[in-house]
């Protein structure tokens, strides 16, 4: 794992998960079900938790949603799912927490957006009311500022001050300051009300990569609150993955960030779990954590005109990830294993020897044999029509023999 210098922040306990204080960076996600539909929400929470989401956020936007929360928690516990649940509140959170104490008690954390907690004279008392509920129920709070719903009172104040300067700053620079100040002032206010620093997580999300990096660098330099990272509205598919990886990787490499979410727009009908997998893969490829055995495979070239090695790489990768919910309870350390599936003899043997276990498939026109390497040594050469099945069996035997001790 990476030894990069980590900024030590105040540790916050969210349910049974440690955030900050040097604890491993946590992967979290959010449901997109109607929370009032308890069965659908429970199903998706379990899917996300099984995929590796260590904290799951749900929308609590209506009385029906608030009424469902306690039952959702009970169903999860009955199905041995103990992932912490965060309530996402906007506009009416103070009313829902007051009217539905079972909801307030069942949630493991509250998420408050200072820009959406109230307007004008109502803002401060409604914010105070939500913080008081957090104190009453001993719950941590994420104060999550979002560039798309920035507290206009803070922005207006800074714009007025900026206009008086001899050399006023650009609007973008003022907006960045407003985002950071909104988070810090809200956190200070929460502490004044009585919420401990060990109950506060901050986030300042926008959708521009360079702006996000700049904001979090400034925020991290000005406080030691635990920080949640995320590029909001990251987008769909490769665009969302690349932009999130670009922003979060820079920050985490600088030691900034205690928990992350990859805010992907899912394709119609696609599983919500993709954002969890992407978050895990960012952390694992950077060497911060290990979640599942990694498959190293080549891109292919004119020497590999057959798609055989591509199918084998996909099948092995899918198989390894699908088995992890079972393996993590049986095989200690298996998540750090590397498997190489290479398409020809150019780099195949070298990469296979460097991995825990690897196979070098015959490229176009090459001898139809596939040497297998375990811990750098060739152990067998596979031939014929069942190379894929035989290699998977070898992987299974390797895991049993090398990681077969009880966790």
Short mmCIF file of C-alpha atoms in Angstrom, two decimals:
data_model
loop_
_atom_site.label_atom_id
_atom_site.label_comp_id
_atom_site.label_asym_id
_atom_site.label_seq_id
_atom_site.Cartn_x
_atom_site.Cartn_y
_atom_site.Cartn_z
CA UNK A 1 0.00 0.00 0.00
CA UNK A 2 1.02 3.60 -0.60
CA UNK A 3 3.15 5.33 2.00
CA UNK A 4 2.19 8.86 0.91
CA UNK A 5 1.98 11.40 3.72
CA UNK A 6 -1.61 11.59 4.97
CA UNK A 7 -3.08 14.71 6.54
CA UNK A 8 -4.36 13.59 9.92
CA UNK A 9 -7.85 14.91 10.55
CA UNK A 10 -10.27 14.57 13.44
CA UNK A 11 -11.70 11.04 13.46
CA UNK A 12 -15.47 10.63 13.19
CA UNK A 13 -17.33 7.43 13.91
CA UNK A 14 -20.19 6.83 11.46
CA UNK A 15 -22.04 3.79 12.74
CA UNK A 16 -19.27 1.21 12.95
CA UNK A 17 -17.03 2.92 10.37
CA UNK A 18 -14.10 5.17 11.25
CA UNK A 19 -13.69 8.24 9.02
CA UNK A 20 -10.53 10.35 9.31
CA UNK A 21 -7.90 10.23 12.01
CA UNK A 22 -5.61 8.19 9.77
CA UNK A 23 -8.20 5.45 9.15
CA UNK A 24 -8.30 3.98 5.62
CA UNK A 25 -10.14 6.11 3.06
CA UNK A 26 -13.79 5.02 3.05
CA UNK A 27 -15.86 4.33 -0.08
CA UNK A 28 -19.47 5.44 0.08
CA UNK A 29 -22.43 5.67 -2.28
CA UNK A 30 -26.07 6.72 -2.43
CA UNK A 31 -29.32 5.03 -3.38
CA UNK A 32 -31.52 6.36 -6.17
CA UNK A 33 -34.72 4.65 -5.02
CA UNK A 34 -37.71 6.42 -3.53
CA UNK A 35 -36.93 5.98 0.17
CA UNK A 36 -40.64 5.67 0.87
CA UNK A 37 -40.45 2.39 -1.06
CA UNK A 38 -38.76 0.54 1.78
CA UNK A 39 -38.36 -2.82 0.03
CA UNK A 40 -36.67 -1.31 -3.04
CA UNK A 41 -34.43 0.84 -0.87
CA UNK A 42 -33.39 -2.08 1.32
CA UNK A 43 -32.61 -4.15 -1.77
CA UNK A 44 -30.41 -1.44 -3.26
CA UNK A 45 -28.62 -0.73 0.02
CA UNK A 46 -27.73 -4.42 0.30
CA UNK A 47 -26.52 -4.45 -3.32
CA UNK A 48 -24.31 -1.43 -2.66
CA UNK A 49 -22.98 -2.82 0.61
CA UNK A 50 -22.26 -6.20 -0.98
CA UNK A 51 -20.34 -4.44 -3.75
CA UNK A 52 -18.22 -2.74 -1.07
CA UNK A 53 -19.92 0.53 -0.16
CA UNK A 54 -18.94 1.14 3.46
CA UNK A 55 -21.48 3.93 4.02
CA UNK A 56 -24.76 4.40 2.11
CA UNK A 57 -26.71 7.65 1.88
CA UNK A 58 -30.47 7.76 1.32
CA UNK A 59 -32.78 10.65 0.47
CA UNK A 60 -35.06 11.82 3.28
CA UNK A 61 -37.16 14.43 1.54
CA UNK A 62 -40.73 13.77 2.59
CA UNK A 63 -42.83 12.55 5.49
CA UNK A 64 -43.30 9.22 3.73
CA UNK A 65 -39.52 8.81 3.38
CA UNK A 66 -38.91 9.76 7.01
CA UNK A 67 -41.58 7.30 8.15
CA UNK A 68 -39.85 4.50 6.23
CA UNK A 69 -36.33 4.98 7.63
CA UNK A 70 -36.68 3.06 10.90
CA UNK A 71 -38.28 0.10 9.10
CA UNK A 72 -35.50 0.14 6.49
CA UNK A 73 -32.90 -0.07 9.25
CA UNK A 74 -34.77 -2.96 10.88
CA UNK A 75 -34.96 -4.88 7.60
CA UNK A 76 -31.25 -4.38 7.00
CA UNK A 77 -30.32 -5.68 10.44
CA UNK A 78 -32.64 -8.66 9.98
CA UNK A 79 -30.69 -9.49 6.80
CA UNK A 80 -27.31 -9.08 8.55
CA UNK A 81 -26.50 -5.85 6.73
CA UNK A 82 -24.97 -3.37 9.15
CA UNK A 83 -23.74 -0.71 6.74
CA UNK A 84 -24.17 2.81 8.21
CA UNK A 85 -27.07 4.77 6.71
CA UNK A 86 -26.89 8.54 6.16
CA UNK A 87 -29.97 10.72 5.81
CA UNK A 88 -29.71 13.32 3.05
CA UNK A 89 -31.75 16.37 4.09
CA UNK A 90 -32.68 19.48 2.10
CA UNK A 91 -35.15 22.28 2.84
CA UNK A 92 -37.35 20.46 5.40
CA UNK A 93 -34.91 18.35 7.42
CA UNK A 94 -35.57 20.25 10.64
CA UNK A 95 -39.28 19.44 10.42
CA UNK A 96 -38.77 15.77 9.55
CA UNK A 97 -36.27 15.16 12.36
CA UNK A 98 -38.66 16.76 14.85
CA UNK A 99 -41.78 14.95 13.68
CA UNK A 100 -40.19 11.52 13.22
CA UNK A 101 -37.87 10.72 16.14
CA UNK A 102 -37.59 7.09 15.02
CA UNK A 103 -36.01 8.36 11.80
CA UNK A 104 -33.64 10.64 13.69
CA UNK A 105 -32.56 7.77 15.93
CA UNK A 106 -32.21 5.15 13.18
CA UNK A 107 -29.90 7.14 10.91
CA UNK A 108 -26.15 6.90 11.51
CA UNK A 109 -25.38 10.37 10.16
CA UNK A 110 -27.19 13.46 8.88
CA UNK A 111 -26.16 15.31 5.73
CA UNK A 112 -26.93 19.04 5.77
CA UNK A 113 -26.42 21.46 2.88
CA UNK A 114 -26.04 25.01 4.28
CA UNK A 115 -27.43 26.42 1.04
CA UNK A 116 -30.66 24.44 1.36
CA UNK A 117 -31.31 24.51 5.10
CA UNK A 118 -33.34 27.72 5.00
CA UNK A 119 -33.53 31.24 3.60
CA UNK A 120 -33.11 34.61 5.25
CA UNK A 121 -34.14 34.78 8.89
CA UNK A 122 -35.15 31.10 8.86
CA UNK A 123 -31.67 29.83 7.97
CA UNK A 124 -29.91 30.07 11.33
CA UNK A 125 -32.71 28.71 13.55
CA UNK A 126 -33.40 25.82 11.15
CA UNK A 127 -29.70 24.95 10.94
CA UNK A 128 -29.49 25.17 14.72
CA UNK A 129 -32.49 22.89 15.10
CA UNK A 130 -30.89 20.19 12.93
CA UNK A 131 -27.60 20.40 14.81
CA UNK A 132 -29.47 20.18 18.11
CA UNK A 133 -31.10 16.96 16.91
CA UNK A 134 -27.66 15.62 16.00
CA UNK A 135 -26.50 16.43 19.54
CA UNK A 136 -29.61 14.90 21.08
CA UNK A 137 -29.24 11.62 19.18
CA UNK A 138 -25.43 11.62 19.27
CA UNK A 139 -25.13 11.57 15.47
CA UNK A 140 -22.34 12.91 13.27
CA UNK A 141 -23.16 15.44 10.56
CA UNK A 142 -21.71 16.04 7.11
CA UNK A 143 -21.91 19.70 6.28
CA UNK A 144 -21.96 19.40 2.52
CA UNK A 145 -21.61 22.58 0.51
CA UNK A 146 -22.46 22.25 -3.18
CA UNK A 147 -21.54 24.75 -5.88
CA UNK A 148 -24.95 24.34 -7.47
CA UNK A 149 -26.80 25.29 -4.29
CA UNK A 150 -24.37 27.65 -2.61
CA UNK A 151 -25.56 29.70 0.34
CA UNK A 152 -26.45 32.97 -1.40
CA UNK A 153 -26.08 35.03 1.76
CA UNK A 154 -22.39 34.09 2.02
CA UNK A 155 -21.80 34.67 -1.69
CA UNK A 156 -23.54 38.07 -1.60
CA UNK A 157 -21.50 39.15 1.39
CA UNK A 158 -18.23 38.25 -0.29
CA UNK A 159 -19.25 39.89 -3.56
CA UNK A 160 -20.04 43.11 -1.69
CA UNK A 161 -16.63 43.00 0.00
CA UNK A 162 -14.94 42.20 -3.30
CA UNK A 163 -16.46 45.24 -5.02
CA UNK A 164 -14.77 47.50 -2.49
CA UNK A 165 -11.29 46.20 -3.31
CA UNK A 166 -8.89 48.26 -5.42
CA UNK A 167 -8.45 45.19 -7.63
CA UNK A 168 -11.56 43.03 -7.37
CA UNK A 169 -11.10 39.29 -7.87
CA UNK A 170 -12.85 37.37 -10.66
CA UNK A 171 -16.27 35.93 -9.87
CA UNK A 172 -14.92 32.35 -9.94
CA UNK A 173 -12.37 33.17 -7.24
CA UNK A 174 -15.03 34.78 -5.06
CA UNK A 175 -17.31 31.77 -5.53
CA UNK A 176 -14.50 29.43 -4.44
CA UNK A 177 -14.02 31.47 -1.28
CA UNK A 178 -17.76 31.45 -0.64
CA UNK A 179 -17.92 27.66 -0.89
CA UNK A 180 -15.07 27.21 1.60
CA UNK A 181 -16.33 29.90 3.95
CA UNK A 182 -19.83 28.43 3.95
CA UNK A 183 -18.43 25.09 5.11
CA UNK A 184 -16.11 26.54 7.74
CA UNK A 185 -18.62 29.02 9.16
CA UNK A 186 -21.30 26.33 9.35
CA UNK A 187 -18.91 23.97 11.13
CA UNK A 188 -17.95 26.68 13.61
CA UNK A 189 -21.64 27.40 14.21
CA UNK A 190 -22.30 23.69 14.79
CA UNK A 191 -19.55 23.58 17.38
CA UNK A 192 -20.99 26.66 19.11
CA UNK A 193 -24.34 24.90 19.34
CA UNK A 194 -22.64 21.92 20.99
CA UNK A 195 -21.68 19.43 18.27
CA UNK A 196 -18.17 18.12 18.84
CA UNK A 197 -15.48 18.32 16.18
CA UNK A 198 -15.44 14.51 16.25
CA UNK A 199 -19.01 14.65 14.90
CA UNK A 200 -18.34 16.89 11.88
CA UNK A 201 -17.36 15.96 8.32
CA UNK A 202 -17.04 18.63 5.63
CA UNK A 203 -17.40 18.51 1.88
CA UNK A 204 -17.27 21.20 -0.81
CA UNK A 205 -18.44 19.71 -4.09
CA UNK A 206 -18.48 21.22 -7.58
CA UNK A 207 -18.28 19.68 -11.05
CA UNK A 208 -15.10 21.36 -12.35
CA UNK A 209 -11.96 19.27 -11.77
CA UNK A 210 -9.40 22.06 -11.37
CA UNK A 211 -11.72 24.16 -9.24
CA UNK A 212 -12.46 21.20 -6.98
CA UNK A 213 -8.76 20.50 -6.45
CA UNK A 214 -8.12 24.15 -5.58
CA UNK A 215 -11.05 24.30 -3.15
CA UNK A 216 -10.05 21.18 -1.23
CA UNK A 217 -6.41 22.20 -1.06
CA UNK A 218 -7.47 25.48 0.54
CA UNK A 219 -10.04 23.80 2.81
CA UNK A 220 -7.54 21.19 4.03
CA UNK A 221 -5.00 23.90 4.81
CA UNK A 222 -7.53 25.79 6.94
CA UNK A 223 -9.02 23.05 9.11
CA UNK A 224 -8.57 19.57 10.51
CA UNK A 225 -12.16 18.37 10.09
CA UNK A 226 -12.60 15.01 8.38
CA UNK A 227 -13.15 15.61 4.65
CA UNK A 228 -15.45 13.85 2.21
CA UNK A 229 -14.31 14.05 -1.44
CA UNK A 230 -16.47 13.93 -4.50
CA UNK A 231 -16.78 15.56 -7.90
CA UNK A 232 -20.46 16.36 -7.97
CA UNK A 233 -22.47 15.65 -11.12
CA UNK A 234 -19.42 13.85 -12.55
CA UNK A 235 -21.36 12.61 -15.57
CA UNK A 236 -21.96 9.33 -17.34
CA UNK A 237 -19.64 6.52 -18.38
CA UNK A 238 -16.00 7.18 -19.15
CA UNK A 239 -16.40 10.95 -18.73
CA UNK A 240 -17.62 10.59 -15.17
CA UNK A 241 -14.99 7.98 -14.31
CA UNK A 242 -12.08 9.91 -15.78
CA UNK A 243 -13.03 13.28 -14.30
CA UNK A 244 -13.62 11.78 -10.84
CA UNK A 245 -10.36 9.86 -10.94
CA UNK A 246 -8.45 12.93 -12.12
CA UNK A 247 -9.76 15.15 -9.32
CA UNK A 248 -9.76 12.74 -6.40
CA UNK A 249 -6.44 11.10 -7.22
CA UNK A 250 -4.60 14.42 -7.14
CA UNK A 251 -6.10 15.29 -3.77
CA UNK A 252 -5.57 11.87 -2.20
CA UNK A 253 -1.97 11.79 -3.41
CA UNK A 254 -1.50 15.04 -1.49
CA UNK A 255 -2.89 13.37 1.63
CA UNK A 256 -6.29 15.06 1.42
CA UNK A 257 -9.53 13.13 1.87
CA UNK A 258 -11.01 10.65 4.34
CA UNK A 259 -14.02 9.33 2.44
CA UNK A 260 -14.99 9.40 -1.25
CA UNK A 261 -17.99 9.03 -3.50
CA UNK A 262 -17.95 8.70 -7.29
CA UNK A 263 -21.10 10.51 -8.44
CA UNK A 264 -21.71 8.72 -11.74
CA UNK A 265 -24.86 9.12 -13.78
CA UNK A 266 -25.92 5.49 -14.30
CA UNK A 267 -26.93 4.32 -17.73
CA UNK A 268 -30.62 3.40 -18.01
CA UNK A 269 -31.15 0.09 -16.25
CA UNK A 270 -27.51 -0.17 -15.16
CA UNK A 271 -26.53 -1.23 -11.67
CA UNK A 272 -25.92 1.50 -9.12
CA UNK A 273 -22.92 -0.48 -7.91
CA UNK A 274 -20.65 0.81 -10.69
CA UNK A 275 -19.82 3.92 -8.68
CA UNK A 276 -18.69 1.72 -5.78
CA UNK A 277 -16.45 -0.38 -8.02
CA UNK A 278 -14.90 2.73 -9.58
CA UNK A 279 -14.18 4.20 -6.15
CA UNK A 280 -12.53 0.98 -5.03
CA UNK A 281 -10.48 0.72 -8.21
CA UNK A 282 -9.20 4.29 -7.87
CA UNK A 283 -8.02 3.56 -4.34
CA UNK A 284 -6.55 0.18 -5.24
CA UNK A 285 -4.74 1.20 -8.41
CA UNK A 286 -3.16 4.08 -6.47
CA UNK A 287 -2.08 1.69 -3.75
CA UNK A 288 -4.14 3.20 -0.93
CA UNK A 289 -6.29 0.13 -0.22
CA UNK A 290 -6.98 -3.34 -1.59
CA UNK A 291 -10.51 -4.62 -2.20
CA UNK A 292 -10.37 -7.45 -4.73
CA UNK A 293 -7.69 -9.34 -6.67
CA UNK A 294 -6.58 -7.19 -9.60
CA UNK A 295 -6.31 -8.48 -13.16
CA UNK A 296 -3.42 -7.19 -15.25
CA UNK A 297 -4.09 -7.62 -18.97
CA UNK A 298 -2.62 -6.25 -22.18
CA UNK A 299 -4.58 -4.09 -24.65
CA UNK A 300 -3.96 -6.40 -27.59
CA UNK A 301 -2.28 -5.68 -30.91
CA UNK A 302 -1.70 -7.24 -34.34
CA UNK A 303 -0.18 -10.26 -32.61
CA UNK A 304 -3.49 -10.95 -30.80
CA UNK A 305 -6.17 -10.82 -33.46
CA UNK A 306 -8.21 -13.44 -31.59
CA UNK A 307 -10.43 -12.13 -28.77
CA UNK A 308 -9.73 -15.22 -26.69
CA UNK A 309 -7.44 -13.45 -24.20
CA UNK A 310 -9.93 -10.57 -23.88
CA UNK A 311 -12.74 -12.94 -22.97
CA UNK A 312 -10.49 -14.79 -20.51
CA UNK A 313 -9.40 -11.53 -18.84
CA UNK A 314 -13.04 -10.40 -18.51
CA UNK A 315 -14.22 -13.75 -17.20
CA UNK A 316 -11.43 -13.97 -14.62
CA UNK A 317 -11.95 -10.38 -13.48
CA UNK A 318 -15.71 -10.90 -13.13
CA UNK A 319 -15.18 -14.20 -11.33
CA UNK A 320 -12.73 -12.69 -8.82
CA UNK A 321 -15.02 -9.78 -7.96
CA UNK A 322 -18.11 -11.98 -7.70
CA UNK A 323 -16.33 -14.30 -5.26
CA UNK A 324 -15.03 -11.57 -2.95
CA UNK A 325 -18.09 -11.43 -0.62
CA UNK A 326 -17.36 -15.08 0.20
CA UNK A 327 -13.57 -14.97 0.00
CA UNK A 328 -13.13 -12.02 2.35
CA UNK A 329 -14.53 -14.20 5.15
CA UNK A 330 -12.35 -17.21 4.23
CA UNK A 331 -9.05 -16.02 2.76
CA UNK A 332 -7.02 -13.39 4.60
CA UNK A 333 -5.18 -11.04 2.23
CA UNK A 334 -6.64 -12.42 -1.01
CA UNK A 335 -7.76 -8.89 -2.02
CA UNK A 336 -4.10 -7.94 -2.63
CA UNK A 337 -3.47 -10.75 -5.13
CA UNK A 338 -2.57 -9.91 -8.76
CA UNK A 339 -3.51 -12.08 -11.74
CA UNK A 340 -1.99 -11.47 -15.18
CA UNK A 341 -3.79 -12.49 -18.38
CA UNK A 342 -1.54 -11.67 -21.32
CA UNK A 343 -2.21 -12.10 -25.02
CA UNK A 344 1.16 -13.10 -26.50
CA UNK A 345 4.81 -13.87 -25.74
CA UNK A 346 6.19 -10.31 -26.09
CA UNK A 347 5.37 -9.11 -22.55
CA UNK A 348 3.31 -12.09 -21.47
CA UNK A 349 5.91 -14.17 -19.61
CA UNK A 350 7.46 -11.13 -17.90
CA UNK A 351 4.16 -9.75 -16.63
CA UNK A 352 2.99 -13.23 -15.63
CA UNK A 353 6.15 -13.79 -13.60
CA UNK A 354 5.66 -10.46 -11.79
CA UNK A 355 2.08 -11.28 -10.77
CA UNK A 356 1.09 -13.80 -8.13
CA UNK A 357 -0.30 -15.97 -10.87
CA UNK A 358 -0.39 -15.37 -14.61
CA UNK A 359 -0.94 -16.88 -18.00
CA UNK A 360 0.64 -16.00 -21.33
CA UNK A 361 -1.71 -16.93 -24.14
CA UNK A 362 -0.55 -17.73 -27.66
CA UNK A 363 -0.71 -14.78 -30.00
CA UNK A 364 -1.63 -14.95 -33.68
CA UNK A 365 0.52 -17.54 -35.43
CA UNK A 366 2.36 -18.55 -32.25
CA UNK A 367 2.56 -22.06 -30.84
CA UNK A 368 -0.86 -22.84 -29.38
CA UNK A 369 0.33 -23.30 -25.81
CA UNK A 370 -0.17 -21.12 -22.71
CA UNK A 371 2.45 -21.25 -19.93
CA UNK A 372 1.17 -20.52 -16.42
CA UNK A 373 3.39 -18.88 -13.80
CA UNK A 374 2.90 -18.98 -10.05
CA UNK A 375 5.04 -16.70 -7.88
CA UNK A 376 7.44 -16.21 -10.79
CA UNK A 377 7.90 -19.87 -11.65
CA UNK A 378 6.36 -21.72 -14.60
CA UNK A 379 4.24 -24.52 -13.19
CA UNK A 380 2.32 -25.87 -16.16
CA UNK A 381 1.66 -25.31 -19.86
CA UNK A 382 -1.99 -25.42 -20.92
CA UNK A 383 -3.11 -26.61 -24.35
CA UNK A 384 -6.31 -27.46 -26.17
CA UNK A 385 -9.85 -26.14 -26.00
CA UNK A 386 -10.26 -25.79 -22.23
CA UNK A 387 -7.51 -23.36 -21.31
CA UNK A 388 -9.96 -20.92 -19.67
CA UNK A 389 -11.57 -23.53 -17.43
CA UNK A 390 -8.22 -25.04 -16.48
CA UNK A 391 -6.69 -21.65 -15.66
CA UNK A 392 -9.64 -20.72 -13.44
CA UNK A 393 -9.21 -24.00 -11.56
CA UNK A 394 -5.52 -23.18 -11.09
CA UNK A 395 -6.43 -19.74 -9.71
CA UNK A 396 -8.84 -21.35 -7.25
CA UNK A 397 -6.19 -23.82 -6.06
CA UNK A 398 -3.65 -21.02 -5.69
CA UNK A 399 -6.02 -18.99 -3.52
CA UNK A 400 -6.82 -21.99 -1.34
CA UNK A 401 -3.15 -22.88 -0.85
CA UNK A 402 -1.83 -19.32 -0.31
CA UNK A 403 -4.72 -17.60 1.51
CA UNK A 404 -6.58 -20.53 3.05
CA UNK A 405 -6.10 -19.50 6.66
CA UNK A 406 -9.18 -18.33 8.53
CA UNK A 407 -9.66 -14.56 8.66
#
